[in-house]
């Protein structure tokens, strides 16, 4: 496990390399293993969580674009039980992505492609940081509102079970996405300012969490479209707010 003495001897440290691309995993493993770090590997989010429980790595290099879970969700899951340092390695260069990674508990963020020398230097620098147990990053707690049912759309949202269905078919949403959808759908037509929506979903505001909200809403829209929902249920209002558009009334028979 990560220790708080500020040392970074590679021969005493384990690094978990998480990436679904075998070539990328091998690259990072060779770069870090070559200077003495013990290397473990995982190719998915679920495997990363399991490997962290099994091997208790000192540091995790974490790709954002995993096949089963977004890297931010993996990082949030790791923070529930591990104090391992996390460096996100990703092709996403937007400032908002960097802020999101840091918001959920990452210790550093590197954009691909990167040089082996820079990677080794970043890893060594992160491992020199002291992290007393009392200062481990803690995810902002979330509010679990009651269920939402929208019969006109066939939408059912059950936040306590992190479940959302359309016409009885479960949507592949993360827990945070379910909570955002529930908050919006509970008050159709309301234009939620981003700050107010953050406060409605999380019990406390943290960091640049509005950036994180934007990503969750973007993922929600994408997943709803992929599920066959043609109407844009969640819309931007004035560039500063989001609204769940009310169901259109059923036309009366002639």
mmCIF file of C-alpha atoms in Angstrom:
data_model
loop_
_atom_site.group_PDB
_atom_site.id
_atom_site.type_symbol
_atom_site.label_atom_id
_atom_site.label_comp_id
_atom_site.label_asym_id
_atom_site.label_seq_id
_atom_site.Cartn_x
_atom_site.Cartn_y
_atom_site.Cartn_z
ATOM 1 C CA UNK A 1 0.000 0.000 0.000
ATOM 2 C CA UNK A 2 1.029 3.629 -0.423
ATOM 3 C CA UNK A 3 2.950 4.902 2.578
ATOM 4 C CA UNK A 4 3.459 8.366 3.981
ATOM 5 C CA UNK A 5 7.254 8.502 4.357
ATOM 6 C CA UNK A 6 7.819 10.323 1.055
ATOM 7 C CA UNK A 7 10.165 7.687 -0.384
ATOM 8 C CA UNK A 8 9.828 6.269 -3.890
ATOM 9 C CA UNK A 9 12.162 3.298 -4.232
ATOM 10 C CA UNK A 10 10.920 1.406 -7.330
ATOM 11 C CA UNK A 11 11.992 -1.961 -5.928
ATOM 12 C CA UNK A 12 9.565 -1.531 -3.026
ATOM 13 C CA UNK A 13 6.558 -0.313 -5.029
ATOM 14 C CA UNK A 14 3.827 -2.025 -7.058
ATOM 15 C CA UNK A 15 2.163 -0.320 -10.015
ATOM 16 C CA UNK A 16 -1.139 -1.503 -11.475
ATOM 17 C CA UNK A 17 -1.366 -0.665 -15.202
ATOM 18 C CA UNK A 18 -4.991 -0.340 -16.370
ATOM 19 C CA UNK A 19 -5.703 -0.065 -20.095
ATOM 20 C CA UNK A 20 -7.880 -2.060 -22.494
ATOM 21 C CA UNK A 21 -5.243 -1.692 -25.224
ATOM 22 C CA UNK A 22 -2.644 -4.500 -24.767
ATOM 23 C CA UNK A 23 0.012 -2.468 -26.595
ATOM 24 C CA UNK A 24 -0.470 0.505 -24.278
ATOM 25 C CA UNK A 25 -0.374 -1.745 -21.226
ATOM 26 C CA UNK A 26 2.844 -3.318 -22.438
ATOM 27 C CA UNK A 27 4.390 0.098 -23.120
ATOM 28 C CA UNK A 28 3.693 1.381 -19.624
ATOM 29 C CA UNK A 29 4.704 -1.948 -18.063
ATOM 30 C CA UNK A 30 8.038 -1.941 -19.894
ATOM 31 C CA UNK A 31 8.766 1.714 -19.079
ATOM 32 C CA UNK A 32 8.064 1.331 -15.370
ATOM 33 C CA UNK A 33 9.089 -2.295 -14.946
ATOM 34 C CA UNK A 34 12.425 -1.458 -16.529
ATOM 35 C CA UNK A 35 13.358 0.764 -13.591
ATOM 36 C CA UNK A 36 12.317 -1.754 -10.961
ATOM 37 C CA UNK A 37 8.621 -1.292 -10.208
ATOM 38 C CA UNK A 38 6.616 -4.467 -9.705
ATOM 39 C CA UNK A 39 3.915 -4.509 -12.381
ATOM 40 C CA UNK A 40 0.352 -5.842 -12.313
ATOM 41 C CA UNK A 41 -2.051 -5.375 -15.231
ATOM 42 C CA UNK A 42 -5.801 -5.043 -15.824
ATOM 43 C CA UNK A 43 -7.709 -4.614 -19.071
ATOM 44 C CA UNK A 44 -11.092 -3.391 -17.766
ATOM 45 C CA UNK A 45 -12.630 -1.353 -14.989
ATOM 46 C CA UNK A 46 -13.941 -4.378 -13.122
ATOM 47 C CA UNK A 47 -10.560 -6.101 -13.403
ATOM 48 C CA UNK A 48 -8.867 -2.941 -12.112
ATOM 49 C CA UNK A 49 -11.036 -2.869 -8.988
ATOM 50 C CA UNK A 50 -10.435 -6.570 -8.342
ATOM 51 C CA UNK A 51 -6.680 -6.265 -8.953
ATOM 52 C CA UNK A 52 -6.478 -3.319 -6.554
ATOM 53 C CA UNK A 53 -8.183 -5.386 -3.856
ATOM 54 C CA UNK A 54 -5.908 -8.369 -4.550
ATOM 55 C CA UNK A 55 -2.508 -6.721 -5.045
ATOM 56 C CA UNK A 56 -2.882 -3.463 -3.028
ATOM 57 C CA UNK A 57 -0.752 -1.444 -5.485
ATOM 58 C CA UNK A 58 1.013 1.732 -4.432
ATOM 59 C CA UNK A 59 0.054 3.457 -7.689
ATOM 60 C CA UNK A 60 -2.438 2.885 -10.505
ATOM 61 C CA UNK A 61 -2.025 4.188 -14.055
ATOM 62 C CA UNK A 62 -5.597 4.437 -15.288
ATOM 63 C CA UNK A 63 -6.914 4.873 -18.826
ATOM 64 C CA UNK A 64 -10.182 6.837 -19.060
ATOM 65 C CA UNK A 65 -11.641 4.975 -22.047
ATOM 66 C CA UNK A 66 -12.274 1.489 -20.660
ATOM 67 C CA UNK A 67 -14.849 -0.833 -22.264
ATOM 68 C CA UNK A 68 -17.035 -1.497 -19.216
ATOM 69 C CA UNK A 69 -16.619 1.570 -16.998
ATOM 70 C CA UNK A 70 -15.455 5.116 -17.514
ATOM 71 C CA UNK A 71 -12.078 5.695 -15.883
ATOM 72 C CA UNK A 72 -13.573 8.353 -13.610
ATOM 73 C CA UNK A 73 -16.021 5.787 -12.214
ATOM 74 C CA UNK A 74 -13.150 3.339 -11.670
ATOM 75 C CA UNK A 75 -11.220 6.020 -9.798
ATOM 76 C CA UNK A 76 -14.237 6.808 -7.657
ATOM 77 C CA UNK A 77 -14.661 3.081 -6.872
ATOM 78 C CA UNK A 78 -10.988 2.737 -5.893
ATOM 79 C CA UNK A 79 -11.269 5.670 -3.537
ATOM 80 C CA UNK A 80 -13.902 3.768 -1.566
ATOM 81 C CA UNK A 81 -11.288 1.336 -0.212
ATOM 82 C CA UNK A 82 -7.785 2.153 -1.478
ATOM 83 C CA UNK A 83 -5.272 4.941 -0.869
ATOM 84 C CA UNK A 84 -3.243 4.019 -3.978
ATOM 85 C CA UNK A 85 -2.059 6.997 -5.982
ATOM 86 C CA UNK A 86 -3.777 7.327 -9.374
ATOM 87 C CA UNK A 87 -2.306 8.788 -12.554
ATOM 88 C CA UNK A 88 -4.762 9.004 -15.431
ATOM 89 C CA UNK A 89 -3.236 8.283 -18.841
ATOM 90 C CA UNK A 90 -5.571 9.265 -21.649
ATOM 91 C CA UNK A 91 -5.952 10.695 -25.123
ATOM 92 C CA UNK A 92 -8.496 13.240 -23.854
ATOM 93 C CA UNK A 93 -6.762 16.613 -23.753
ATOM 94 C CA UNK A 94 -9.668 18.913 -22.797
ATOM 95 C CA UNK A 95 -9.273 20.953 -19.629
ATOM 96 C CA UNK A 96 -12.641 19.734 -18.385
ATOM 97 C CA UNK A 97 -11.456 16.117 -18.589
ATOM 98 C CA UNK A 98 -8.381 16.941 -16.514
ATOM 99 C CA UNK A 99 -10.527 18.689 -13.927
ATOM 100 C CA UNK A 100 -12.944 15.769 -13.804
ATOM 101 C CA UNK A 101 -10.101 13.341 -13.185
ATOM 102 C CA UNK A 102 -8.757 15.439 -10.333
ATOM 103 C CA UNK A 103 -12.271 15.942 -8.930
ATOM 104 C CA UNK A 104 -12.836 12.209 -8.472
ATOM 105 C CA UNK A 105 -9.526 11.643 -6.723
ATOM 106 C CA UNK A 106 -6.769 11.254 -9.331
ATOM 107 C CA UNK A 107 -3.345 12.521 -8.258
ATOM 108 C CA UNK A 108 -2.039 13.396 -11.719
ATOM 109 C CA UNK A 109 -3.123 13.386 -15.359
ATOM 110 C CA UNK A 110 -1.048 12.691 -18.486
ATOM 111 C CA UNK A 111 -2.190 13.031 -22.083
ATOM 112 C CA UNK A 112 -1.115 10.405 -24.623
ATOM 113 C CA UNK A 113 1.310 10.249 -26.292
ATOM 114 C CA UNK A 114 3.854 10.874 -23.548
ATOM 115 C CA UNK A 115 7.564 10.219 -23.299
ATOM 116 C CA UNK A 116 8.870 7.316 -21.175
ATOM 117 C CA UNK A 117 11.113 9.767 -19.332
ATOM 118 C CA UNK A 118 8.159 11.993 -18.380
ATOM 119 C CA UNK A 119 6.096 9.000 -17.234
ATOM 120 C CA UNK A 120 8.880 7.736 -14.980
ATOM 121 C CA UNK A 121 9.379 11.237 -13.559
ATOM 122 C CA UNK A 122 5.657 11.748 -12.887
ATOM 123 C CA UNK A 123 5.339 8.351 -11.176
ATOM 124 C CA UNK A 124 8.383 9.013 -8.981
ATOM 125 C CA UNK A 125 7.090 12.488 -8.069
ATOM 126 C CA UNK A 126 3.619 11.230 -7.129
ATOM 127 C CA UNK A 127 5.036 8.418 -5.008
ATOM 128 C CA UNK A 128 7.141 10.940 -3.063
ATOM 129 C CA UNK A 129 4.003 12.722 -1.886
ATOM 130 C CA UNK A 130 2.947 12.028 1.680
ATOM 131 C CA UNK A 131 -0.658 10.932 2.124
ATOM 132 C CA UNK A 132 -1.674 10.401 5.746
ATOM 133 C CA UNK A 133 -4.733 8.197 6.096
ATOM 134 C CA UNK A 134 -6.791 11.123 7.372
ATOM 135 C CA UNK A 135 -6.169 13.011 4.114
ATOM 136 C CA UNK A 136 -7.294 10.347 1.665
ATOM 137 C CA UNK A 137 -9.638 11.869 -0.892
ATOM 138 C CA UNK A 138 -13.279 11.106 -0.154
ATOM 139 C CA UNK A 139 -15.915 11.215 -2.914
ATOM 140 C CA UNK A 140 -18.741 13.668 -2.362
ATOM 141 C CA UNK A 141 -21.724 11.745 -0.986
ATOM 142 C CA UNK A 142 -24.751 11.557 -3.234
ATOM 143 C CA UNK A 143 -28.410 11.952 -2.459
ATOM 144 C CA UNK A 144 -30.589 8.962 -3.400
ATOM 145 C CA UNK A 145 -34.021 10.418 -4.231
ATOM 146 C CA UNK A 146 -37.197 8.374 -4.548
ATOM 147 C CA UNK A 147 -38.195 6.591 -7.741
ATOM 148 C CA UNK A 148 -39.429 8.472 -10.793
ATOM 149 C CA UNK A 149 -41.995 7.086 -13.231
ATOM 150 C CA UNK A 150 -42.922 8.739 -16.537
ATOM 151 C CA UNK A 151 -45.562 6.485 -18.164
ATOM 152 C CA UNK A 152 -45.770 8.593 -21.330
ATOM 153 C CA UNK A 153 -42.145 7.779 -22.092
ATOM 154 C CA UNK A 154 -42.015 4.350 -20.501
ATOM 155 C CA UNK A 155 -39.320 5.710 -18.197
ATOM 156 C CA UNK A 156 -38.687 4.295 -14.728
ATOM 157 C CA UNK A 157 -35.799 5.498 -12.557
ATOM 158 C CA UNK A 158 -34.936 3.784 -9.267
ATOM 159 C CA UNK A 159 -31.984 5.691 -7.746
ATOM 160 C CA UNK A 160 -31.586 3.426 -4.697
ATOM 161 C CA UNK A 161 -30.832 0.538 -7.067
ATOM 162 C CA UNK A 162 -28.903 2.716 -9.554
ATOM 163 C CA UNK A 163 -31.405 1.555 -12.162
ATOM 164 C CA UNK A 164 -33.136 3.262 -15.085
ATOM 165 C CA UNK A 165 -35.373 1.556 -17.649
ATOM 166 C CA UNK A 166 -37.051 2.639 -20.871
ATOM 167 C CA UNK A 167 -39.956 0.421 -21.946
ATOM 168 C CA UNK A 168 -38.711 -2.171 -19.462
ATOM 169 C CA UNK A 169 -35.175 -2.271 -20.881
ATOM 170 C CA UNK A 170 -32.377 -1.293 -18.458
ATOM 171 C CA UNK A 171 -30.135 1.580 -19.558
ATOM 172 C CA UNK A 172 -26.362 1.104 -19.066
ATOM 173 C CA UNK A 173 -26.029 4.133 -16.768
ATOM 174 C CA UNK A 174 -23.561 4.777 -13.990
ATOM 175 C CA UNK A 175 -24.866 5.534 -10.510
ATOM 176 C CA UNK A 176 -24.187 9.255 -10.940
ATOM 177 C CA UNK A 177 -26.011 9.323 -14.284
ATOM 178 C CA UNK A 178 -29.066 7.663 -12.721
ATOM 179 C CA UNK A 179 -29.165 10.313 -9.990
ATOM 180 C CA UNK A 180 -28.874 13.170 -12.484
ATOM 181 C CA UNK A 181 -31.647 11.673 -14.634
ATOM 182 C CA UNK A 182 -33.883 11.220 -11.578
ATOM 183 C CA UNK A 183 -33.414 14.817 -10.450
ATOM 184 C CA UNK A 184 -34.226 16.192 -13.900
ATOM 185 C CA UNK A 185 -37.161 13.874 -14.590
ATOM 186 C CA UNK A 186 -38.762 14.595 -11.222
ATOM 187 C CA UNK A 187 -39.517 18.184 -12.304
ATOM 188 C CA UNK A 188 -40.196 18.152 -16.073
ATOM 189 C CA UNK A 189 -39.821 21.561 -17.659
ATOM 190 C CA UNK A 190 -37.781 23.070 -14.850
ATOM 191 C CA UNK A 191 -34.618 24.790 -16.058
ATOM 192 C CA UNK A 192 -31.976 23.658 -13.568
ATOM 193 C CA UNK A 193 -28.974 25.948 -13.292
ATOM 194 C CA UNK A 194 -25.932 23.694 -13.272
ATOM 195 C CA UNK A 195 -24.890 24.756 -9.774
ATOM 196 C CA UNK A 196 -28.380 24.033 -8.407
ATOM 197 C CA UNK A 197 -28.497 20.630 -10.102
ATOM 198 C CA UNK A 198 -25.107 19.713 -8.626
ATOM 199 C CA UNK A 199 -26.406 20.577 -5.167
ATOM 200 C CA UNK A 200 -29.579 18.557 -5.758
ATOM 201 C CA UNK A 201 -27.607 15.442 -6.751
ATOM 202 C CA UNK A 202 -24.605 15.699 -4.411
ATOM 203 C CA UNK A 203 -24.907 16.606 -0.740
ATOM 204 C CA UNK A 204 -22.008 19.002 -1.031
ATOM 205 C CA UNK A 205 -20.320 20.810 -3.888
ATOM 206 C CA UNK A 206 -16.705 19.949 -4.570
ATOM 207 C CA UNK A 207 -14.040 21.284 -6.888
ATOM 208 C CA UNK A 208 -15.145 22.012 -10.425
ATOM 209 C CA UNK A 209 -18.103 19.642 -10.145
ATOM 210 C CA UNK A 210 -20.109 21.517 -12.797
ATOM 211 C CA UNK A 211 -17.657 20.159 -15.359
ATOM 212 C CA UNK A 212 -18.380 16.672 -14.052
ATOM 213 C CA UNK A 213 -22.110 17.347 -14.355
ATOM 214 C CA UNK A 214 -21.683 18.348 -18.009
ATOM 215 C CA UNK A 215 -19.972 15.046 -18.724
ATOM 216 C CA UNK A 216 -22.718 13.055 -16.983
ATOM 217 C CA UNK A 217 -25.409 14.871 -18.989
ATOM 218 C CA UNK A 218 -23.480 14.287 -22.216
ATOM 219 C CA UNK A 219 -23.204 10.589 -21.414
ATOM 220 C CA UNK A 220 -26.915 10.439 -20.571
ATOM 221 C CA UNK A 221 -27.892 11.949 -23.915
ATOM 222 C CA UNK A 222 -25.599 9.594 -25.799
ATOM 223 C CA UNK A 223 -26.876 6.502 -23.987
ATOM 224 C CA UNK A 224 -30.515 7.496 -24.438
ATOM 225 C CA UNK A 225 -29.960 7.908 -28.188
ATOM 226 C CA UNK A 226 -28.196 4.565 -28.347
ATOM 227 C CA UNK A 227 -31.189 2.999 -26.558
ATOM 228 C CA UNK A 228 -33.426 4.222 -29.383
ATOM 229 C CA UNK A 229 -34.882 7.338 -27.757
ATOM 230 C CA UNK A 230 -35.402 9.716 -30.680
ATOM 231 C CA UNK A 231 -36.734 12.723 -28.787
ATOM 232 C CA UNK A 232 -34.171 14.902 -26.981
ATOM 233 C CA UNK A 233 -35.381 14.518 -23.399
ATOM 234 C CA UNK A 234 -32.616 16.554 -21.770
ATOM 235 C CA UNK A 235 -31.967 19.958 -23.293
ATOM 236 C CA UNK A 236 -29.625 22.841 -22.607
ATOM 237 C CA UNK A 237 -31.321 26.097 -21.626
ATOM 238 C CA UNK A 238 -29.487 29.320 -22.298
ATOM 239 C CA UNK A 239 -26.122 27.596 -22.149
ATOM 240 C CA UNK A 240 -26.191 27.580 -18.327
ATOM 241 C CA UNK A 241 -29.000 25.202 -17.385
ATOM 242 C CA UNK A 242 -30.534 21.804 -18.168
ATOM 243 C CA UNK A 243 -34.186 20.795 -18.396
ATOM 244 C CA UNK A 244 -36.079 17.551 -18.809
ATOM 245 C CA UNK A 245 -38.658 18.348 -21.486
ATOM 246 C CA UNK A 246 -42.244 17.419 -20.485
ATOM 247 C CA UNK A 247 -43.992 14.662 -22.371
ATOM 248 C CA UNK A 248 -46.058 15.828 -25.312
ATOM 249 C CA UNK A 249 -49.788 15.419 -24.663
ATOM 250 C CA UNK A 250 -51.512 12.617 -26.521
ATOM 251 C CA UNK A 251 -53.632 13.912 -29.370
ATOM 252 C CA UNK A 252 -57.350 13.602 -28.681
ATOM 253 C CA UNK A 253 -59.301 11.388 -31.122
ATOM 254 C CA UNK A 254 -61.246 13.156 -33.854
#
